[in-house]
PDB file of C-alpha atoms and ligand atoms in Angstrom:
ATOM      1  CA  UNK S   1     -16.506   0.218 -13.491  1.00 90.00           C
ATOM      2  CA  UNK S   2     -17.976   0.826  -9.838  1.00 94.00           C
ATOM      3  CA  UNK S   3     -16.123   2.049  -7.317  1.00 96.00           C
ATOM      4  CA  UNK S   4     -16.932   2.639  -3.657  1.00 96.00           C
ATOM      5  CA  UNK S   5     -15.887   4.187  -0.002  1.00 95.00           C
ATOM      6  CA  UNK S   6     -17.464   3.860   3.474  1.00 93.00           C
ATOM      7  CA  UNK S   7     -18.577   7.502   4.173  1.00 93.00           C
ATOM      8  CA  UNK S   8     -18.819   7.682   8.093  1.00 90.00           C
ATOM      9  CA  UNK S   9     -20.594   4.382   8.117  1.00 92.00           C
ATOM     10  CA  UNK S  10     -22.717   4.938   4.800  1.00 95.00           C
ATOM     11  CA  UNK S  11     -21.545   3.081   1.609  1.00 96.00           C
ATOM     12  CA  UNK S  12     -21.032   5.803  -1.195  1.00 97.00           C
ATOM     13  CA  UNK S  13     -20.862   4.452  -4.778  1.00 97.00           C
ATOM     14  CA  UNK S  14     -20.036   5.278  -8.409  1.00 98.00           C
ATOM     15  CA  UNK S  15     -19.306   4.533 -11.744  1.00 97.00           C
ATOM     16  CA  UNK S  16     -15.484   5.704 -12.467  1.00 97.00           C
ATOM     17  CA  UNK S  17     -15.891   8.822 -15.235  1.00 98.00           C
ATOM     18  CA  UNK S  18     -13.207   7.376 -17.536  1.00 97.00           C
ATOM     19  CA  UNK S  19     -14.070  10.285 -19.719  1.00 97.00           C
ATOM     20  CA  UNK S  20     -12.251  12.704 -17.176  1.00 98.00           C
ATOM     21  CA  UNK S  21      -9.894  10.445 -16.987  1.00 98.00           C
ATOM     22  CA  UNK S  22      -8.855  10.944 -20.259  1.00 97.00           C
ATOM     23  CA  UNK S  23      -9.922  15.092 -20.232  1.00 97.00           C
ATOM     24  CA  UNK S  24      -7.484  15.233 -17.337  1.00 97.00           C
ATOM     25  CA  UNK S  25      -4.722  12.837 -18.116  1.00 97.00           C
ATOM     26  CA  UNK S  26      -2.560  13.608 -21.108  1.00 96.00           C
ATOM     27  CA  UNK S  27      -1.571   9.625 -21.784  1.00 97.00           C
ATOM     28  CA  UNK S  28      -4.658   8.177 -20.948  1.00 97.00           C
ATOM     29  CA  UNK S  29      -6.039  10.028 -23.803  1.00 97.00           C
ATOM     30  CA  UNK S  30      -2.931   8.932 -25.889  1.00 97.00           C
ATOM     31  CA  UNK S  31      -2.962   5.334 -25.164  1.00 97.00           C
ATOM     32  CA  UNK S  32      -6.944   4.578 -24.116  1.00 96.00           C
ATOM     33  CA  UNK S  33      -6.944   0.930 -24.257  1.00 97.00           C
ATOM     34  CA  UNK S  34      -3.739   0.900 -21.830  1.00 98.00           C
ATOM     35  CA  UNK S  35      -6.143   2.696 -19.273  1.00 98.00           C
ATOM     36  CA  UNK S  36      -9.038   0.542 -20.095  1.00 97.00           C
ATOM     37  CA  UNK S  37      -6.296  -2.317 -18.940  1.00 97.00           C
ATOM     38  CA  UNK S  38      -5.017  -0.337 -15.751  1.00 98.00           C
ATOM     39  CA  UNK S  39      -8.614   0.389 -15.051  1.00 97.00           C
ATOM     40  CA  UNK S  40      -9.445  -3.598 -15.329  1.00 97.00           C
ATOM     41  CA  UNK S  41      -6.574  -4.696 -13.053  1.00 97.00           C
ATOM     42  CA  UNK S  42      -7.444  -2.501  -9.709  1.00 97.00           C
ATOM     43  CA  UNK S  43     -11.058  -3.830 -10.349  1.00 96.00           C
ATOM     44  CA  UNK S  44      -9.698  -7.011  -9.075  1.00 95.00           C
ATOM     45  CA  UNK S  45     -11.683  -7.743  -5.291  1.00 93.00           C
ATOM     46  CA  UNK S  46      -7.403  -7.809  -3.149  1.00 93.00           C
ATOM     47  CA  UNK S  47      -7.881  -3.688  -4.537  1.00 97.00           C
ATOM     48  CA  UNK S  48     -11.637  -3.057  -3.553  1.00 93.00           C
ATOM     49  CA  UNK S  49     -10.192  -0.011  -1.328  1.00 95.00           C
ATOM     50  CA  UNK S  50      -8.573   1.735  -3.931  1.00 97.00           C
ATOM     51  CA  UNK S  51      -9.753   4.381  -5.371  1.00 97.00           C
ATOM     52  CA  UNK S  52      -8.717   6.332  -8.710  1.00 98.00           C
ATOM     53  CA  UNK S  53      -7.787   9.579  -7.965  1.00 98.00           C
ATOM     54  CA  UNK S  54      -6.467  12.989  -9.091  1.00 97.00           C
ATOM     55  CA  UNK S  55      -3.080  13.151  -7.871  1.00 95.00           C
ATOM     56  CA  UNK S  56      -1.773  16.352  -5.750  1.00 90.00           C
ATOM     57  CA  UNK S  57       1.523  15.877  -4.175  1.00 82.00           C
ATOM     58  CA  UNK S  58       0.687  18.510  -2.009  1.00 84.00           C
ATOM     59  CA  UNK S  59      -2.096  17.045   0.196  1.00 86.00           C
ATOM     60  CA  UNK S  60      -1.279  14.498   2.833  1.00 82.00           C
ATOM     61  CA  UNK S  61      -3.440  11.671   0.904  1.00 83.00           C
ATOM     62  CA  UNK S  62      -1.908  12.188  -1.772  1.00 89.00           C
ATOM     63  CA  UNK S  63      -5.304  13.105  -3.756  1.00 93.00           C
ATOM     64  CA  UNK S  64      -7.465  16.412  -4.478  1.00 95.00           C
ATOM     65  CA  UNK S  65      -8.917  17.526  -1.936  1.00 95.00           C
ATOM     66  CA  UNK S  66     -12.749  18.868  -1.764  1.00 96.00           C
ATOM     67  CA  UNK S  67     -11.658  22.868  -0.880  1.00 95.00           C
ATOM     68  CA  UNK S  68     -15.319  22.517   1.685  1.00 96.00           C
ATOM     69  CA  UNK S  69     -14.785  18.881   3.670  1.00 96.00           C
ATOM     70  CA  UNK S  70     -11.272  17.566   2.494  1.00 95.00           C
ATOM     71  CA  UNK S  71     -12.055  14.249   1.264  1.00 96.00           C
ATOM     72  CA  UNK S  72     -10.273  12.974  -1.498  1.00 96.00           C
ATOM     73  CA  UNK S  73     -11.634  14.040  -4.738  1.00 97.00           C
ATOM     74  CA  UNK S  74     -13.197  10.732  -6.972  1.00 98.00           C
ATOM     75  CA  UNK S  75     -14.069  10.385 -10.645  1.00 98.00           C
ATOM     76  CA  UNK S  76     -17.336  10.876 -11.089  1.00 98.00           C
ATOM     77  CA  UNK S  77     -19.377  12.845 -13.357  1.00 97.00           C
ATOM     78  CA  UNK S  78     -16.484  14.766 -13.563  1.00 97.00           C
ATOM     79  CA  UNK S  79     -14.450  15.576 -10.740  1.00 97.00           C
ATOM     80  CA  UNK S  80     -16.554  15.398  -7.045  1.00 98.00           C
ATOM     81  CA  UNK S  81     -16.090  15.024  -3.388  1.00 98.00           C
ATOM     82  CA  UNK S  82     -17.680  11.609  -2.578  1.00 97.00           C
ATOM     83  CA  UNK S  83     -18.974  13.460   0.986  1.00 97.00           C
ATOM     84  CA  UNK S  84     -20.950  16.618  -0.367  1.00 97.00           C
ATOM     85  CA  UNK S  85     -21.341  15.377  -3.240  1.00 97.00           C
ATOM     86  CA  UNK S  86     -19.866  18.767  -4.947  1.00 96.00           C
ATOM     87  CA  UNK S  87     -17.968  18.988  -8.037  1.00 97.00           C
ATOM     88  CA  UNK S  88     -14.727  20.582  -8.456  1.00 96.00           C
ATOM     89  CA  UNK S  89     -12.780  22.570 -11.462  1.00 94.00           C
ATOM     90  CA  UNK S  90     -10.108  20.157 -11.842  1.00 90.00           C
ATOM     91  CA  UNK S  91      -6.576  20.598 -14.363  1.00 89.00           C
ATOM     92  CA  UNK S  92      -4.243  18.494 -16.052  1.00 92.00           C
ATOM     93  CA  UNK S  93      -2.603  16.198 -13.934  1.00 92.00           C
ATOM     94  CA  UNK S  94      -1.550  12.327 -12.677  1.00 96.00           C
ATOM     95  CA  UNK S  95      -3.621   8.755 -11.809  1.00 98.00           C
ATOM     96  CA  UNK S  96      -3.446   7.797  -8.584  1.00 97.00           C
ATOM     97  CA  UNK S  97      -4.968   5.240  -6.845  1.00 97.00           C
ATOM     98  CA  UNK S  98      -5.081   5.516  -2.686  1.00 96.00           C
ATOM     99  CA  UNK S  99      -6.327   2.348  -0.902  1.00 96.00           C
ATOM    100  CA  UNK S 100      -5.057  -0.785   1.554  1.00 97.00           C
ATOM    101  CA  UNK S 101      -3.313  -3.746   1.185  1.00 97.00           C
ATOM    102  CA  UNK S 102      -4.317  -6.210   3.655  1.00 96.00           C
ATOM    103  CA  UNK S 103      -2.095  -9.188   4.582  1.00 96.00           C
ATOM    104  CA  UNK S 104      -4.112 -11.300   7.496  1.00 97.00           C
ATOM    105  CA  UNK S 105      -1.828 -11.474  10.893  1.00 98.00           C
ATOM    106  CA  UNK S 106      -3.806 -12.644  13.333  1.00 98.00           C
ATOM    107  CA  UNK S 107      -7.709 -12.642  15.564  1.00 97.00           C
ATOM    108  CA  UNK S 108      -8.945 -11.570  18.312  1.00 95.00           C
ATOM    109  CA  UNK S 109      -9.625 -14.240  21.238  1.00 94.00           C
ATOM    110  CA  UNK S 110     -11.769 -13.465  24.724  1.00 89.00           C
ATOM    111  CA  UNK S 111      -7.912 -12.854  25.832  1.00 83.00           C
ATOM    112  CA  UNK S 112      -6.491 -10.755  23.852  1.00 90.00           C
ATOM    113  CA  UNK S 113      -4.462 -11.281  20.349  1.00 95.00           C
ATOM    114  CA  UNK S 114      -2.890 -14.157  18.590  1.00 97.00           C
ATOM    115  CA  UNK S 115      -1.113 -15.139  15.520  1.00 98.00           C
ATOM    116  CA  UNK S 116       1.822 -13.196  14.500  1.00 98.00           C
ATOM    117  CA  UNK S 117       4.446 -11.727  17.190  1.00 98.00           C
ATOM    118  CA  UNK S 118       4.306  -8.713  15.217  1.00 98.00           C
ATOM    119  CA  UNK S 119       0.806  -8.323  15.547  1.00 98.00           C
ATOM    120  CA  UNK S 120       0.419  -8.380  18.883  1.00 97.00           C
ATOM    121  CA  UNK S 121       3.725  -6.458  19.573  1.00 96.00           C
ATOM    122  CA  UNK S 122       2.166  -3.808  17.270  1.00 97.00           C
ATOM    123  CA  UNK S 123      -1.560  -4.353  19.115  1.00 95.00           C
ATOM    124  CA  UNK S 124      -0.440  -3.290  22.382  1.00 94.00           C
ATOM    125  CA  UNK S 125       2.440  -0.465  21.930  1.00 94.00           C
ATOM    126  CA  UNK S 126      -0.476   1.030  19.870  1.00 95.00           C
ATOM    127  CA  UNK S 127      -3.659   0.400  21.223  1.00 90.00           C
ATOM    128  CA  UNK S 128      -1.798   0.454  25.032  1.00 86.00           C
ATOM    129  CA  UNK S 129       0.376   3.475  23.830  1.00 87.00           C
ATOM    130  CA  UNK S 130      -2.723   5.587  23.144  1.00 91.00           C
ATOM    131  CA  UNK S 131      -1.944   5.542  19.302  1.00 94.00           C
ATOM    132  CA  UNK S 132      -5.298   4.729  18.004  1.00 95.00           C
ATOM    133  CA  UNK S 133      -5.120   7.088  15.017  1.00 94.00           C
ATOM    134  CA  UNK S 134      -2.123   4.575  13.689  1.00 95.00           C
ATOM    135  CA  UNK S 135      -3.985   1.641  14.707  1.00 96.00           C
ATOM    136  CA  UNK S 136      -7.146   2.237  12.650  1.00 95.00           C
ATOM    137  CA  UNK S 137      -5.065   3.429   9.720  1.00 95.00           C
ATOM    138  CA  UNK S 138      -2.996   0.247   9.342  1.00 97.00           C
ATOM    139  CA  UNK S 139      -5.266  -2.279  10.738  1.00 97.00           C
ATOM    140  CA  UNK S 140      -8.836  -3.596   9.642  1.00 95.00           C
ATOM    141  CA  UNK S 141     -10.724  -6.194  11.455  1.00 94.00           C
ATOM    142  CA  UNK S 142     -13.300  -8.470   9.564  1.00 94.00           C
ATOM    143  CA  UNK S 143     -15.075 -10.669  12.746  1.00 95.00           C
ATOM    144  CA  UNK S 144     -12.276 -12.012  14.534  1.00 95.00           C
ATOM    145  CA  UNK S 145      -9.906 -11.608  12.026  1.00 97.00           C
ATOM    146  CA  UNK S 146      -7.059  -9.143  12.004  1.00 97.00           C
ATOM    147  CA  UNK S 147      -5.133  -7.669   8.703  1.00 97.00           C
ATOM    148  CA  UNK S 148      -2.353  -5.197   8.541  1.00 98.00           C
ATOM    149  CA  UNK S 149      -3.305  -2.997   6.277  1.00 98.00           C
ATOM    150  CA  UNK S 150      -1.161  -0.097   5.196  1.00 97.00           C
ATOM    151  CA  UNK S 151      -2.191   2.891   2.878  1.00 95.00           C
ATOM    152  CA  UNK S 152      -0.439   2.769  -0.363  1.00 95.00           C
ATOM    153  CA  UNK S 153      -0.500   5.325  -2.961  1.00 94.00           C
ATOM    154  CA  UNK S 154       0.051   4.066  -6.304  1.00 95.00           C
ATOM    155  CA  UNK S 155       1.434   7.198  -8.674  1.00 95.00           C
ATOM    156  CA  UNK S 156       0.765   6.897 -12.513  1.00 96.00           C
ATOM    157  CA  UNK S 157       3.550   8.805 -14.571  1.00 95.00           C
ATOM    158  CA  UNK S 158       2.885  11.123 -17.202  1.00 94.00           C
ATOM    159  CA  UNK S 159       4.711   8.628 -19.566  1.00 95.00           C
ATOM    160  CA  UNK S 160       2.921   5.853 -18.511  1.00 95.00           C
ATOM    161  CA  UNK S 161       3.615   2.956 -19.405  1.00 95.00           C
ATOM    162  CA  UNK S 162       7.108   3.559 -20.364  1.00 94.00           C
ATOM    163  CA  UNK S 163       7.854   4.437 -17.032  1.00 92.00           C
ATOM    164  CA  UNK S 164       7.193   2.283 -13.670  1.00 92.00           C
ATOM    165  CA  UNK S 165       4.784   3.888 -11.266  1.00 94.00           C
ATOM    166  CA  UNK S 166       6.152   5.158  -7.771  1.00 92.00           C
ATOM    167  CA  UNK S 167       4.587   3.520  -5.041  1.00 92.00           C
ATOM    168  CA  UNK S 168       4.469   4.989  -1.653  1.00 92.00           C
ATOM    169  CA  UNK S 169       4.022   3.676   1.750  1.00 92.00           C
ATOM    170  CA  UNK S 170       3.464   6.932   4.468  1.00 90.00           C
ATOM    171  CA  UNK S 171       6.425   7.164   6.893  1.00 86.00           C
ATOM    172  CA  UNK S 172       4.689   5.731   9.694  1.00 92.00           C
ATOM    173  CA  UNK S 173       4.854   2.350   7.778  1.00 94.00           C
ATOM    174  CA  UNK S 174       8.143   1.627   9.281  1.00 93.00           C
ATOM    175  CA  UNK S 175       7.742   3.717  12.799  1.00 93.00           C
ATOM    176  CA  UNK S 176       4.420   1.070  13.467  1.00 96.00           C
ATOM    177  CA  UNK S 177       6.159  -2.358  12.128  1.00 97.00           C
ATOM    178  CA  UNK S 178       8.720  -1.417  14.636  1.00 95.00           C
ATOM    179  CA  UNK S 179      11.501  -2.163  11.797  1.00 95.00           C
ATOM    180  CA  UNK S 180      14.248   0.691   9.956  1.00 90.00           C
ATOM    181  CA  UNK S 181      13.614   1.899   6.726  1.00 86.00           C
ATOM    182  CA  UNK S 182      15.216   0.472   4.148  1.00 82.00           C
ATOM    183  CA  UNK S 183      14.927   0.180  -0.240  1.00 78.00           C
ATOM    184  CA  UNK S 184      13.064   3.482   0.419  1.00 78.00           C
ATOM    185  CA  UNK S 185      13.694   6.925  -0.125  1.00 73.00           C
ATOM    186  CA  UNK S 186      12.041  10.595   0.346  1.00 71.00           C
ATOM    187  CA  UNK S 187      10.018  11.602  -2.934  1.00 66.00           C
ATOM    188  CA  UNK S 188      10.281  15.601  -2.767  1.00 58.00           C
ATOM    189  CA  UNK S 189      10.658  16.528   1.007  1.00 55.00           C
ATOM    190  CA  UNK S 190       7.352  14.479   1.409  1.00 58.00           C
ATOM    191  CA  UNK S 191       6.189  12.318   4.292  1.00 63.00           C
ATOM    192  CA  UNK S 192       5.737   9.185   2.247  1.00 74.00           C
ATOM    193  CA  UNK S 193       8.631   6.400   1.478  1.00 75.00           C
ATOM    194  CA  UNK S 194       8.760   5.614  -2.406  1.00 78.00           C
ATOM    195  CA  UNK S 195       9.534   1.967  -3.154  1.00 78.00           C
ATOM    196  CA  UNK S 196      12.280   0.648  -4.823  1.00 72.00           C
ATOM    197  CA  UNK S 197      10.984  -1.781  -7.575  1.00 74.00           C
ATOM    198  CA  UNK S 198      12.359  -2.694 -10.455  1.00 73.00           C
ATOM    199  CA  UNK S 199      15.509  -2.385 -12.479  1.00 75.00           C
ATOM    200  CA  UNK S 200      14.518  -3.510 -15.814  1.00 84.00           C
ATOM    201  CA  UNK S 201      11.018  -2.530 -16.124  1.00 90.00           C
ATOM    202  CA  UNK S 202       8.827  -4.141 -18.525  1.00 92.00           C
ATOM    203  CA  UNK S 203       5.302  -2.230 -18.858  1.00 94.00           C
ATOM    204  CA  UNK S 204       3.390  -4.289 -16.415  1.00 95.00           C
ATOM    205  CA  UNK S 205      -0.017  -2.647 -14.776  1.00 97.00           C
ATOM    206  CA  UNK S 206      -0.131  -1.374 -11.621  1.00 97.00           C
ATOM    207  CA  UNK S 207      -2.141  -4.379 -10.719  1.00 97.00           C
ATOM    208  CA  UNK S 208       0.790  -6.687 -11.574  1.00 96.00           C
ATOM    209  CA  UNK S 209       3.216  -4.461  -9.671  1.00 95.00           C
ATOM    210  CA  UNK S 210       1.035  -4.321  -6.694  1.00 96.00           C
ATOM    211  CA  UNK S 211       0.408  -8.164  -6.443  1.00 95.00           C
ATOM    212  CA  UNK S 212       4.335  -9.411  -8.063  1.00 90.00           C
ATOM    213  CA  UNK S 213       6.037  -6.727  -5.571  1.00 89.00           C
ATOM    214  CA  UNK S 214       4.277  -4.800  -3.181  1.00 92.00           C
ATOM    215  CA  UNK S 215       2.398  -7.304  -1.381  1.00 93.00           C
ATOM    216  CA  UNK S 216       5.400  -9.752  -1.059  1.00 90.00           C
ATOM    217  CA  UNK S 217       7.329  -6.635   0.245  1.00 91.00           C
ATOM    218  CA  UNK S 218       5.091  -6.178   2.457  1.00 95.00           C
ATOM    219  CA  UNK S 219       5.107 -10.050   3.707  1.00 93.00           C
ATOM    220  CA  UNK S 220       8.440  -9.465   4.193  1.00 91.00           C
ATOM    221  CA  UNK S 221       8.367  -6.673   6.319  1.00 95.00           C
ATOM    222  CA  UNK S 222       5.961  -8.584   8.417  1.00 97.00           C
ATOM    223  CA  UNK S 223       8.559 -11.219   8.677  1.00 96.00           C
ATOM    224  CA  UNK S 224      11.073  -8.817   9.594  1.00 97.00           C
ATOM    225  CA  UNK S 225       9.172  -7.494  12.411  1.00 98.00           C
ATOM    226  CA  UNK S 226       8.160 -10.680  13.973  1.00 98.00           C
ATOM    227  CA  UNK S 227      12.162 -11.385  14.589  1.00 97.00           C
ATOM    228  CA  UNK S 228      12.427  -7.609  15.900  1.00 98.00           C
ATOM    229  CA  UNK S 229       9.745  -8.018  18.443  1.00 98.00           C
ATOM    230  CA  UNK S 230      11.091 -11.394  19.542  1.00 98.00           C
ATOM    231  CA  UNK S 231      13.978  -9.247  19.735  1.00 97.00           C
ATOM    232  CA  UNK S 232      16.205 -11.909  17.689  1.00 97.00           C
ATOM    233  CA  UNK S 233      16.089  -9.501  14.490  1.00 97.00           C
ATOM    234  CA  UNK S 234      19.985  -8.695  13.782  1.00 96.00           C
ATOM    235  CA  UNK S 235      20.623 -12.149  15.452  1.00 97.00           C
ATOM    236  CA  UNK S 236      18.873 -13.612  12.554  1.00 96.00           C
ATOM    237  CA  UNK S 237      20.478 -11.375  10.154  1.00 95.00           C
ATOM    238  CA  UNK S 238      23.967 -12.210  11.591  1.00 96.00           C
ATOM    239  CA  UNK S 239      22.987 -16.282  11.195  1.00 95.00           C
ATOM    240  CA  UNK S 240      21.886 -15.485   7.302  1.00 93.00           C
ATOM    241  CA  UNK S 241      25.254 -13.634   6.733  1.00 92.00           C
ATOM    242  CA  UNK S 242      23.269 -10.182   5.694  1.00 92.00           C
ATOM    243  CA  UNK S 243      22.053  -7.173   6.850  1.00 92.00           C
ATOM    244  CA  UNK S 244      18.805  -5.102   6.455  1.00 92.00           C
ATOM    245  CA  UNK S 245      19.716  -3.756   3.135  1.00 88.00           C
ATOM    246  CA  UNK S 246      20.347  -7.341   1.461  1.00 89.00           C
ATOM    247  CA  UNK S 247      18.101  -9.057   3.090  1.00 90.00           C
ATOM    248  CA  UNK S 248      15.156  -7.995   1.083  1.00 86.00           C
ATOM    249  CA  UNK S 249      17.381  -9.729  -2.142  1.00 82.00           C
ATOM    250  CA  UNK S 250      15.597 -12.919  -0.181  1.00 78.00           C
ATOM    251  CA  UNK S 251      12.606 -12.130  -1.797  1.00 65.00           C
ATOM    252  CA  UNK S 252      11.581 -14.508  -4.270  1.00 68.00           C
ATOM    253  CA  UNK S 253      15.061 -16.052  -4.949  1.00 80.00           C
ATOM    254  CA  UNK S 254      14.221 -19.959  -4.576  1.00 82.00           C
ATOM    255  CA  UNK S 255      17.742 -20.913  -2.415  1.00 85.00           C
ATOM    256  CA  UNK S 256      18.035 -17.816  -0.263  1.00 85.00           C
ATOM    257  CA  UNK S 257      14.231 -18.024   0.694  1.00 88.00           C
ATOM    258  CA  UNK S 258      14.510 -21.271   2.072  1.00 91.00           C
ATOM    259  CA  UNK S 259      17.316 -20.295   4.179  1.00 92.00           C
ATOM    260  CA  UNK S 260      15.654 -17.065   5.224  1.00 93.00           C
ATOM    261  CA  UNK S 261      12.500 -19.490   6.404  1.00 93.00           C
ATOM    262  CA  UNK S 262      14.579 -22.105   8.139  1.00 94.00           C
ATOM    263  CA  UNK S 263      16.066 -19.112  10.558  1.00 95.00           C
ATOM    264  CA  UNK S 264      13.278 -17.863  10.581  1.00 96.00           C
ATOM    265  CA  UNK S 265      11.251 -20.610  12.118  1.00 96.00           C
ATOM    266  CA  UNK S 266      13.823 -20.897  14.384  1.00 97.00           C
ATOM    267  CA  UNK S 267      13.170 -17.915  16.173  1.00 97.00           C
ATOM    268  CA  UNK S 268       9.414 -17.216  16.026  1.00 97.00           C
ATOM    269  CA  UNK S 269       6.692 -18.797  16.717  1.00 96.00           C
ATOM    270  CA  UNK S 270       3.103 -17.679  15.610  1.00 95.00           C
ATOM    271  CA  UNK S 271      -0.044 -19.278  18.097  1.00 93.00           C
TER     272      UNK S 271
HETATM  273 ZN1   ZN P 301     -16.677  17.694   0.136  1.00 96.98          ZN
END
């Protein structure tokens, strides 16, 4: 399986050392065709940014870091810095995978932006605000077209698959959606939010997590933050009889979701 990253403008690629993989990571060795399967599911073209790493909850990626340029660490012919090329001594330790998860929100016209409120609310406090760090990490732009974009790392545990993986958003998720922070909480003192997702958890792969619950979440959110920059957010909350906590129980419940919609349209208004 290949994998890839844009290295300063030059396209670095490599086939994903699954025998490290298995070296390094106790139940990948126990359980091979389980990582054979997790392996298959980020292959899938929505996860073509993430990349398997060596997890290191120290680091602010949330990946091994080369100790000479700081790039995250890959798996390839052992364990190596996709930028120098070097390879690292590596020990036990967790899969990761780091990468984006675009939702499309909007393009660029000769005028300036269009499509979701959020989007452009978000396009000019950071762009205008002098925040182009935040911009380029939760934004990509393919032509015209606009997708937010936010890093996610994805946290294999050591029991996997009889436990659910964490998945993180960085803190900033909420600070640039302009929305609070809620069904997330602090994973050791960290700057990341840890998802809430499941309560009965039934062995999917990450892939099926990522796709059944992080990328609706993440629709949601983008709902949410349309209302709050049409500034009609606890309004709409008010109308729907919830609050922020429970109205993420909206998600994917047939009745509620309809209701959610029908306020929603109500208030914005995407051009
Ligand atoms: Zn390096």
């Amino acid at each position: 399986m290949m994998q890839a990253k844009n290295i300063g403008g030059r396209i670095v690629s490599w086939e994903v050392d699954t025998n490290t993989i298995r070296l390094l990571i106790p139940w990948a060795a126990r359980r091979p065709e389980r990582l054979a399967l997790e392996l298959q599911g980020m292959a899938l073209p929505v996860f073509q940014t993430h990349l398997a790493i060596l997890y290191d909850e120290e680091t602010h990626s949330g990946g091994k870091e080369c100790p000479a340029c700081h790039e995250v660490l890959v798996f390839w012919e052992g364990i190596r810095c996709p930028r120098c090329l070097r390879t690292v001594p590596a020990s036990r330790g967790l899969l990761a995978y780091v990468g984006r998860l675009p939702t499309p929100v909007g393009r660029m016209e000769g005028d300036g932006p269009r499509g979701r409120p959020s989007f452009k609310h978000m396009y000019r406090r950071l762009l205008a605000g002098g925040q182009q760090a935040l911009w380029d990490a939760y934004f990509l732009t393919v032509g015209n077209q606009v997708y937010f974009a936010p890093p996610v790392l994805s946290v294999l545990p050591d029991n996997c698959p009889h436990a659910q993986p964490s998945i993180l958003f960085w803190d900033s998720y909420f600070e640039v959606l302009g929305i609070p922070r809620e069904h997330a909480y602090t994973r050791g003192g960290l700057e990341r939010a840890s998802l809430c997702i499941y309560a009965n958890w039934h062995q999917d792969t990450l892939a099926v997590v990522l796709q059944q619950r992080i990328i609706p979440r993440i629709i949601i959110d983008l709902c949410l933050a349309d209302l709050a920059a049409v500034g009609q957010l606890y309004a709409a909350l008010r109308r729907l009889g919830t609050d922020m906590h429970g109205v993420y129980n909206y998600i994917g419940k047939p009745r509620l979701s309809q209701a959610f919609k029908q306020v929603y349209d109500q208030y914005v208004t995407i051009d």
